[in-house]
XYZ file of C-alpha atoms in Angstrom:
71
model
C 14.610 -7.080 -15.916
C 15.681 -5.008 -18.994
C 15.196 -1.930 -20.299
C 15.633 -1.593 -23.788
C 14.426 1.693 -26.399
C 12.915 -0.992 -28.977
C 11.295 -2.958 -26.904
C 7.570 -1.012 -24.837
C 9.621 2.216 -25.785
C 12.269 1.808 -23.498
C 9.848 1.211 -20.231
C 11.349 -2.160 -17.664
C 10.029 -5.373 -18.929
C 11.085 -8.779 -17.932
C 13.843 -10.098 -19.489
C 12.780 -12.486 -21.940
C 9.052 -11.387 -22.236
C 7.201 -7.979 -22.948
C 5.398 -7.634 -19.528
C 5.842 -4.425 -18.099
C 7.290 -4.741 -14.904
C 4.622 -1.550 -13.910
C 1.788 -3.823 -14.680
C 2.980 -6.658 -12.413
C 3.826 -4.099 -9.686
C -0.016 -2.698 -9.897
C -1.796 -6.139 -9.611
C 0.356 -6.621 -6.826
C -0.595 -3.199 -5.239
C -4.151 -4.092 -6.184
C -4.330 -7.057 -3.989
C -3.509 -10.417 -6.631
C -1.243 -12.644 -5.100
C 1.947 -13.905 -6.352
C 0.444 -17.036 -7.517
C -2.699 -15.480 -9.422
C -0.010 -13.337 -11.473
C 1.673 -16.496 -12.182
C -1.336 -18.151 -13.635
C -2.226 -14.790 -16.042
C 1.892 -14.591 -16.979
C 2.853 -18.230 -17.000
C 6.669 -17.190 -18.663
C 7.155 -15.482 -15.490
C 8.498 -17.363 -12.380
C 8.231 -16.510 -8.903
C 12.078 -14.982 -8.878
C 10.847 -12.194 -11.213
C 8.045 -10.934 -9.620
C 10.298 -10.894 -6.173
C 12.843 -9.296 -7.797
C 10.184 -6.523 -8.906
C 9.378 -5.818 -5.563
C 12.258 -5.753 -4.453
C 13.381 -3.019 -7.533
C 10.405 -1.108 -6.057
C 11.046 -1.094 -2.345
C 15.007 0.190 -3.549
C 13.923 2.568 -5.936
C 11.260 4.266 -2.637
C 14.446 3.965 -0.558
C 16.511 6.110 -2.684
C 13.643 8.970 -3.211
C 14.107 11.483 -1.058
C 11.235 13.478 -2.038
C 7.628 12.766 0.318
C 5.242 10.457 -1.125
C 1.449 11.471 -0.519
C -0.222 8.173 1.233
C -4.144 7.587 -0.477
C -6.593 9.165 1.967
């Protein structure tokens, strides 16, 4: 993953591509499976969309701050 001011104004893409690593995070969330994202964004490989989650799970370890749960 990169983050780069010129390229989706500076918001974490995967290296290589333009896909916001937010948008692969939120099909995730809402229930597509590894393999269905793969299909939609064949220049990403499995590796990359782990390595997304696992950004994700490090970056909710390091909050301290509570997150509200949906009711």
């Amino acid at each position: 993953m990169v983050i780069d001011p010129k390229i989706c104004y500076g918001k974490p893409v995967f290296k290589g591509t333009r896909v916001l690593v937010s948008d692969i995070l939120e099909m995730l969330a809402g229930g597509m499976s590894i393999d269905e994202i793969l299909e939609e964004y064949p220049q990403l490989n499995r590796e990359m969309v782990l390595e997304a989650i696992a950004l994700a799970a490090e970056l909710l370890r390091r909050e301290r701050r509570a997150i509200p749960l949906p009711t």
